[in-house]
Amino acid sequence: MRFLVVDDSSTMRRIIINTLNKLGYTECREAGNGREGLDALTANPVDIVITDWNMPEMSGVEFARAVRANDATKAVPILMVTTNAAEGDIVEALKAGVSNYVVKPFTPATIKEKIEAVLKA
Amino acid sequence: MSVPQSLLSTLVSATEEVFDTMLALPLQARPPVTGPLETPANVVATVAFAGHRRGLVVVYSSLTAARQITSSMLGIPVHEVNGEVPDAMGEIANMVAGTFRNRLAAVEPSSDISVPTVTIGTDFSTLYSSAVFRSRCPFDMQGEPLSVELILTGDQVGGLK
Ligand SMILES: [Mg+2]
């Protein structure tokens, strides 16, 4: 299973990748914002994208819209990991094409559960 | 002027949730205080919020505490922590302010939070306009001081309904 982790915080990328490694997922690439994520994704397809929301240059929501607008990438599941958890936030993210949602702070069990949910969907 | 107790309780429980969930570092909450820090902080991480309420959430810690937090977040030994402290402490402030904001958004119109700003150094102090309400929630983190301050600007101070 190949993952792309998109987050402007190097700390959060490390936490997510450490969590994925512990869950047995070791093929993880990373990008620092939506723009870089898009470049990484078009260059090398992955099975799941995990993205932050608040990032400079291109936010996670803009990134999700761009991924869904491109025939080559539109089917990839997108899991959003963010502190934004007001009701309006979640609606906005899902409308943009996000497949599932993890609110920070999170436990490894939540990440595992949400990955399984997007793979099943 | 100090901040309403209901908001401080929300901030304390948001901070505890972040530390319980993301870090293996238990926090011991102390009663909220107003006024300057007992010992100057070497690391100050700030997130602003605006919308229904306006203000700042500010996380103060010693460099020792910040290195412990960073080590715990990244899963590396403290002596291997090098340049990661600013980003890690910014992420802590982001999660504390974000969790605080989400809890308020469940009972009142929401506010948006900014990206974090982190200052690291010695012998500096942070001044804000006097037209603010502020209270600081101190914690003990395995003997190291850490505190989280809530600063509200004048006209949006009321407690939780
Ligand atoms: Mg971010």
CSV table of C-alpha atoms and ligand atoms in Angstrom, one decimal:
chain,number,residue,atom,x,y,z
A,1,MET,CA,0.0,0.0,0.0
A,2,ARG,CA,1.5,3.3,-1.1
A,3,PHE,CA,0.8,6.5,0.9
A,4,LEU,CA,1.4,10.2,0.1
A,5,VAL,CA,1.4,12.4,3.3
A,6,VAL,CA,0.8,16.1,2.6
A,7,ASP,CA,1.4,18.5,5.5
A,8,ASP,CA,3.3,21.7,5.9
A,9,SER,CA,4.4,20.7,9.4
A,10,SER,CA,7.4,18.3,9.3
A,11,THR,CA,6.4,17.2,12.8
A,12,MET,CA,3.0,16.2,11.7
A,13,ARG,CA,4.4,14.4,8.7
A,14,ARG,CA,6.7,12.4,11.0
A,15,ILE,CA,3.9,11.6,13.4
A,16,ILE,CA,1.7,10.3,10.6
A,17,ILE,CA,4.4,8.4,8.9
A,18,ASN,CA,5.5,6.9,12.2
A,19,THR,CA,1.9,5.9,12.8
A,20,LEU,CA,1.6,4.3,9.3
A,21,ASN,CA,4.9,2.4,9.8
A,22,LYS,CA,3.6,1.0,13.1
A,23,LEU,CA,0.5,-0.1,11.3
A,24,GLY,CA,2.7,-2.0,8.8
A,25,TYR,CA,2.5,0.6,6.0
A,26,THR,CA,6.0,1.4,5.1
A,27,GLU,CA,5.7,2.9,1.5
A,28,CYS,CA,5.2,6.5,2.4
A,29,ARG,CA,6.1,9.6,0.5
A,30,GLU,CA,5.6,13.2,1.7
A,31,ALA,CA,4.9,16.7,0.4
A,32,GLY,CA,4.9,20.1,2.2
A,33,ASN,CA,1.7,21.6,0.6
A,34,GLY,CA,-1.0,20.9,-1.8
A,35,ARG,CA,1.0,22.1,-4.8
A,36,GLU,CA,3.9,19.8,-4.0
A,37,GLY,CA,1.3,17.0,-3.3
A,38,LEU,CA,-0.2,17.4,-6.7
A,39,ASP,CA,3.2,17.2,-8.4
A,40,ALA,CA,4.1,14.1,-6.4
A,41,LEU,CA,0.8,12.5,-7.1
A,42,THR,CA,0.9,13.1,-10.9
A,43,ALA,CA,4.5,11.8,-11.0
A,44,ASN,CA,3.9,8.7,-9.0
A,45,PRO,CA,0.4,7.4,-8.2
A,46,VAL,CA,-0.4,6.2,-4.7
A,47,ASP,CA,-3.1,4.1,-3.1
A,48,ILE,CA,-4.1,6.6,-0.3
A,49,VAL,CA,-3.5,10.3,0.2
A,50,ILE,CA,-3.4,11.7,3.7
A,51,THR,CA,-3.6,15.5,3.8
A,52,ASP,CA,-3.6,18.4,6.2
A,53,TRP,CA,-6.1,21.3,5.6
A,54,ASN,CA,-4.2,24.5,6.5
A,55,MET,CA,-1.1,24.8,4.4
A,56,PRO,CA,0.6,27.7,2.6
A,57,GLU,CA,0.5,27.9,-1.2
A,58,MET,CA,-2.3,25.3,-1.7
A,59,SER,CA,-4.6,24.2,1.1
A,60,GLY,CA,-5.8,20.6,1.6
A,61,VAL,CA,-9.3,21.6,0.4
A,62,GLU,CA,-7.9,23.2,-2.8
A,63,PHE,CA,-5.7,20.1,-3.2
A,64,ALA,CA,-8.6,17.7,-2.9
A,65,ARG,CA,-10.5,19.7,-5.6
A,66,ALA,CA,-7.6,19.6,-7.9
A,67,VAL,CA,-7.1,15.8,-7.4
A,68,ARG,CA,-10.7,15.1,-8.2
A,69,ALA,CA,-10.6,17.4,-11.3
A,70,ASN,CA,-7.8,15.3,-12.9
A,71,ASP,CA,-8.8,12.1,-14.6
A,72,ALA,CA,-5.4,10.5,-13.7
A,73,THR,CA,-5.8,11.1,-10.0
A,74,LYS,CA,-9.6,11.5,-9.3
A,75,ALA,CA,-10.2,8.0,-7.9
A,76,VAL,CA,-7.6,8.1,-5.2
A,77,PRO,CA,-9.0,8.0,-1.6
A,78,ILE,CA,-8.2,11.2,0.4
A,79,LEU,CA,-8.1,11.1,4.2
A,80,MET,CA,-7.9,14.6,5.7
A,81,VAL,CA,-6.2,15.1,9.1
A,82,THR,CA,-6.9,18.5,10.6
A,83,THR,CA,-7.8,20.4,13.7
A,84,ASN,CA,-10.7,22.0,11.8
A,85,ALA,CA,-13.7,20.1,13.1
A,86,ALA,CA,-16.7,22.5,13.1
A,87,GLU,CA,-19.7,21.1,11.3
A,88,GLY,CA,-19.2,23.5,8.4
A,89,ASP,CA,-15.6,22.5,8.0
A,90,ILE,CA,-16.4,18.8,7.5
A,91,VAL,CA,-19.2,19.6,5.0
A,92,GLU,CA,-16.7,21.9,3.0
A,93,ALA,CA,-14.0,19.2,3.0
A,94,LEU,CA,-16.4,16.4,1.9
A,95,LYS,CA,-17.8,18.7,-0.9
A,96,ALA,CA,-14.2,19.3,-2.1
A,97,GLY,CA,-13.8,15.5,-2.5
A,98,VAL,CA,-12.2,14.4,0.7
A,99,SER,CA,-13.2,10.7,1.4
A,100,ASN,CA,-12.9,10.7,5.2
A,101,TYR,CA,-11.8,12.9,8.1
A,102,VAL,CA,-9.5,12.6,11.1
A,103,VAL,CA,-9.6,15.4,13.7
A,104,LYS,CA,-6.3,16.2,15.5
A,105,PRO,CA,-5.3,15.2,18.1
A,106,PHE,CA,-5.7,11.6,17.0
A,107,THR,CA,-4.8,8.1,18.2
A,108,PRO,CA,-3.2,5.4,15.9
A,109,ALA,CA,-6.4,3.4,16.3
A,110,THR,CA,-8.4,6.3,14.7
A,111,ILE,CA,-5.9,6.4,11.7
A,112,LYS,CA,-6.2,2.7,11.3
A,113,GLU,CA,-10.0,2.7,11.4
A,114,LYS,CA,-10.3,5.6,8.9
A,115,ILE,CA,-7.8,4.0,6.5
A,116,GLU,CA,-9.8,0.8,6.5
A,117,ALA,CA,-13.0,2.8,6.0
A,118,VAL,CA,-11.7,4.6,2.9
A,119,LEU,CA,-10.3,1.4,1.4
A,120,LYS,CA,-13.7,-0.3,1.8
A,121,ALA,CA,-15.6,2.6,0.3
B,1,MET,CA,-9.1,41.8,33.6
B,2,SER,CA,-9.3,38.0,33.7
B,3,VAL,CA,-11.1,35.6,31.3
B,4,PRO,CA,-14.4,33.9,32.3
B,5,GLN,CA,-13.8,30.5,34.1
B,6,SER,CA,-15.9,28.6,31.6
B,7,LEU,CA,-13.5,29.5,28.8
B,8,LEU,CA,-10.5,28.6,30.9
B,9,SER,CA,-11.9,25.2,31.7
B,10,THR,CA,-12.4,24.6,28.0
B,11,LEU,CA,-8.8,25.6,27.3
B,12,VAL,CA,-7.5,23.4,30.1
B,13,SER,CA,-9.4,20.3,28.9
B,14,ALA,CA,-8.3,21.0,25.3
B,15,THR,CA,-4.7,21.1,26.4
B,16,GLU,CA,-5.1,17.9,28.4
B,17,GLU,CA,-6.7,16.2,25.4
B,18,VAL,CA,-3.8,17.1,23.1
B,19,PHE,CA,-1.1,15.9,25.6
B,20,ASP,CA,-3.0,12.8,26.5
B,21,THR,CA,-3.7,11.8,22.9
B,22,MET,CA,-0.5,12.8,21.0
B,23,LEU,CA,2.2,12.6,23.7
B,24,ALA,CA,3.1,10.2,26.4
B,25,LEU,CA,3.5,13.2,28.8
B,26,PRO,CA,1.0,13.6,31.6
B,27,LEU,CA,0.1,17.1,32.6
B,28,GLN,CA,-1.0,18.3,36.0
B,29,ALA,CA,-3.2,21.4,35.8
B,30,ARG,CA,-2.8,24.1,38.4
B,31,PRO,CA,-5.3,26.9,39.1
B,32,PRO,CA,-5.4,29.6,36.5
B,33,VAL,CA,-3.5,32.8,37.2
B,34,THR,CA,-3.2,36.3,35.9
B,35,GLY,CA,0.0,38.2,35.7
B,36,PRO,CA,3.5,37.5,34.5
B,37,LEU,CA,5.3,34.1,34.4
B,38,GLU,CA,7.1,33.0,37.5
B,39,THR,CA,10.1,31.9,35.4
B,40,PRO,CA,10.6,33.4,31.9
B,41,ALA,CA,9.7,31.1,29.1
B,42,ASN,CA,12.3,30.2,26.5
B,43,VAL,CA,9.7,29.0,24.0
B,44,VAL,CA,6.5,30.9,23.1
B,45,ALA,CA,4.1,29.5,20.5
B,46,THR,CA,1.1,31.6,19.5
B,47,VAL,CA,-2.1,31.0,17.5
B,48,ALA,CA,-4.5,33.8,16.8
B,49,PHE,CA,-8.3,33.3,16.4
B,50,ALA,CA,-10.9,35.6,14.8
B,51,GLY,CA,-14.6,35.4,14.1
B,52,HIS,CA,-17.2,35.1,16.9
B,53,ARG,CA,-14.3,35.7,19.3
B,54,ARG,CA,-10.9,37.4,18.7
B,55,GLY,CA,-7.7,36.7,20.6
B,56,LEU,CA,-4.8,34.5,21.1
B,57,VAL,CA,-3.9,31.1,22.5
B,58,VAL,CA,-0.2,31.3,23.7
B,59,VAL,CA,1.8,28.2,24.9
B,60,TYR,CA,4.8,29.1,27.1
B,61,SER,CA,7.5,26.5,28.0
B,62,SER,CA,11.0,26.1,29.1
B,63,LEU,CA,13.4,24.9,26.4
B,64,THR,CA,13.8,21.6,28.4
B,65,ALA,CA,10.0,21.1,28.3
B,66,ALA,CA,9.8,21.9,24.6
B,67,ARG,CA,12.6,19.4,23.8
B,68,GLN,CA,10.8,16.7,25.8
B,69,ILE,CA,7.5,17.5,24.0
B,70,THR,CA,9.3,17.4,20.6
B,71,SER,CA,11.0,14.1,21.5
B,72,SER,CA,7.7,12.6,22.5
B,73,MET,CA,5.9,13.8,19.4
B,74,LEU,CA,8.6,12.5,17.0
B,75,GLY,CA,9.4,9.3,18.9
B,76,ILE,CA,13.1,10.1,19.1
B,77,PRO,CA,15.4,10.5,22.2
B,78,VAL,CA,15.7,14.0,23.7
B,79,HIS,CA,19.4,14.2,22.8
B,80,GLU,CA,18.6,13.7,19.2
B,81,VAL,CA,16.2,16.6,19.1
B,82,ASN,CA,17.9,19.3,17.0
B,83,GLY,CA,16.1,21.8,14.9
B,84,GLU,CA,12.6,20.3,15.3
B,85,VAL,CA,11.5,22.3,18.3
B,86,PRO,CA,9.8,25.3,16.5
B,87,ASP,CA,7.7,23.2,14.2
B,88,ALA,CA,6.7,20.8,17.0
B,89,MET,CA,5.8,23.6,19.4
B,90,GLY,CA,3.8,25.3,16.6
B,91,GLU,CA,1.9,22.1,16.0
B,92,ILE,CA,1.2,21.8,19.8
B,93,ALA,CA,-0.2,25.4,19.8
B,94,ASN,CA,-2.2,24.6,16.6
B,95,MET,CA,-3.8,21.5,18.2
B,96,VAL,CA,-4.5,23.2,21.5
B,97,ALA,CA,-6.1,26.3,19.8
B,98,GLY,CA,-7.9,24.1,17.3
B,99,THR,CA,-9.4,21.8,19.9
B,100,PHE,CA,-10.4,24.9,22.0
B,101,ARG,CA,-12.0,26.5,18.9
B,102,ASN,CA,-13.9,23.3,18.0
B,103,ARG,CA,-15.3,23.0,21.5
B,104,LEU,CA,-16.5,26.6,21.4
B,105,ALA,CA,-17.9,26.1,17.9
B,106,ALA,CA,-20.1,23.3,19.3
B,107,VAL,CA,-22.0,25.9,21.4
B,108,GLU,CA,-21.6,29.2,19.6
B,109,PRO,CA,-20.7,30.7,16.2
B,110,SER,CA,-17.3,29.6,15.2
B,111,SER,CA,-14.0,31.4,14.9
B,112,ASP,CA,-11.0,30.7,12.6
B,113,ILE,CA,-7.5,30.1,13.8
B,114,SER,CA,-4.2,31.3,12.3
B,115,VAL,CA,-1.1,29.5,11.5
B,116,PRO,CA,1.2,29.3,14.6
B,117,THR,CA,4.1,31.7,15.3
B,118,VAL,CA,7.0,30.4,17.5
B,119,THR,CA,9.6,32.4,19.3
B,120,ILE,CA,12.6,30.8,20.9
B,121,GLY,CA,15.3,32.6,22.9
B,122,THR,CA,16.3,34.0,26.3
B,123,ASP,CA,15.6,37.4,27.9
B,124,PHE,CA,12.6,38.4,25.8
B,125,SER,CA,9.1,39.3,26.9
B,126,THR,CA,5.8,39.5,25.0
B,127,LEU,CA,3.7,42.6,25.5
B,128,TYR,CA,0.1,42.9,24.4
B,129,SER,CA,-2.2,46.0,24.3
B,130,SER,CA,-3.7,46.7,27.7
B,131,ALA,CA,-7.2,46.5,26.3
B,132,VAL,CA,-7.3,42.8,26.6
B,133,PHE,CA,-8.6,40.1,29.0
B,134,ARG,CA,-6.0,37.5,29.8
B,135,SER,CA,-5.6,34.5,32.1
B,136,ARG,CA,-2.9,31.8,32.1
B,137,CYS,CA,-3.4,28.1,32.9
B,138,PRO,CA,-0.2,26.7,34.4
B,139,PHE,CA,0.6,23.0,34.1
B,140,ASP,CA,3.3,20.8,35.6
B,141,MET,CA,4.8,18.5,33.1
B,142,GLN,CA,7.1,16.1,35.0
B,143,GLY,CA,8.5,18.9,37.0
B,144,GLU,CA,8.9,21.3,34.1
B,145,PRO,CA,6.6,24.4,33.9
B,146,LEU,CA,4.3,24.8,30.9
B,147,SER,CA,1.4,27.2,30.6
B,148,VAL,CA,-1.3,28.1,28.2
B,149,GLU,CA,-2.6,31.6,28.1
B,150,LEU,CA,-5.9,32.8,26.7
B,151,ILE,CA,-5.9,36.5,25.6
B,152,LEU,CA,-9.2,38.0,24.4
B,153,THR,CA,-9.6,41.4,22.9
B,154,GLY,CA,-12.1,43.8,24.5
B,155,ASP,CA,-15.6,43.4,23.1
B,156,GLN,CA,-16.1,39.6,22.7
B,157,VAL,CA,-15.3,38.4,26.2
B,158,GLY,CA,-18.6,36.9,27.5
B,159,GLY,CA,-18.6,33.4,29.0
B,160,LEU,CA,-20.0,30.2,27.4
B,161,LYS,CA,-23.8,30.1,27.2
C,1,MG,MG,-0.9,22.8,8.6
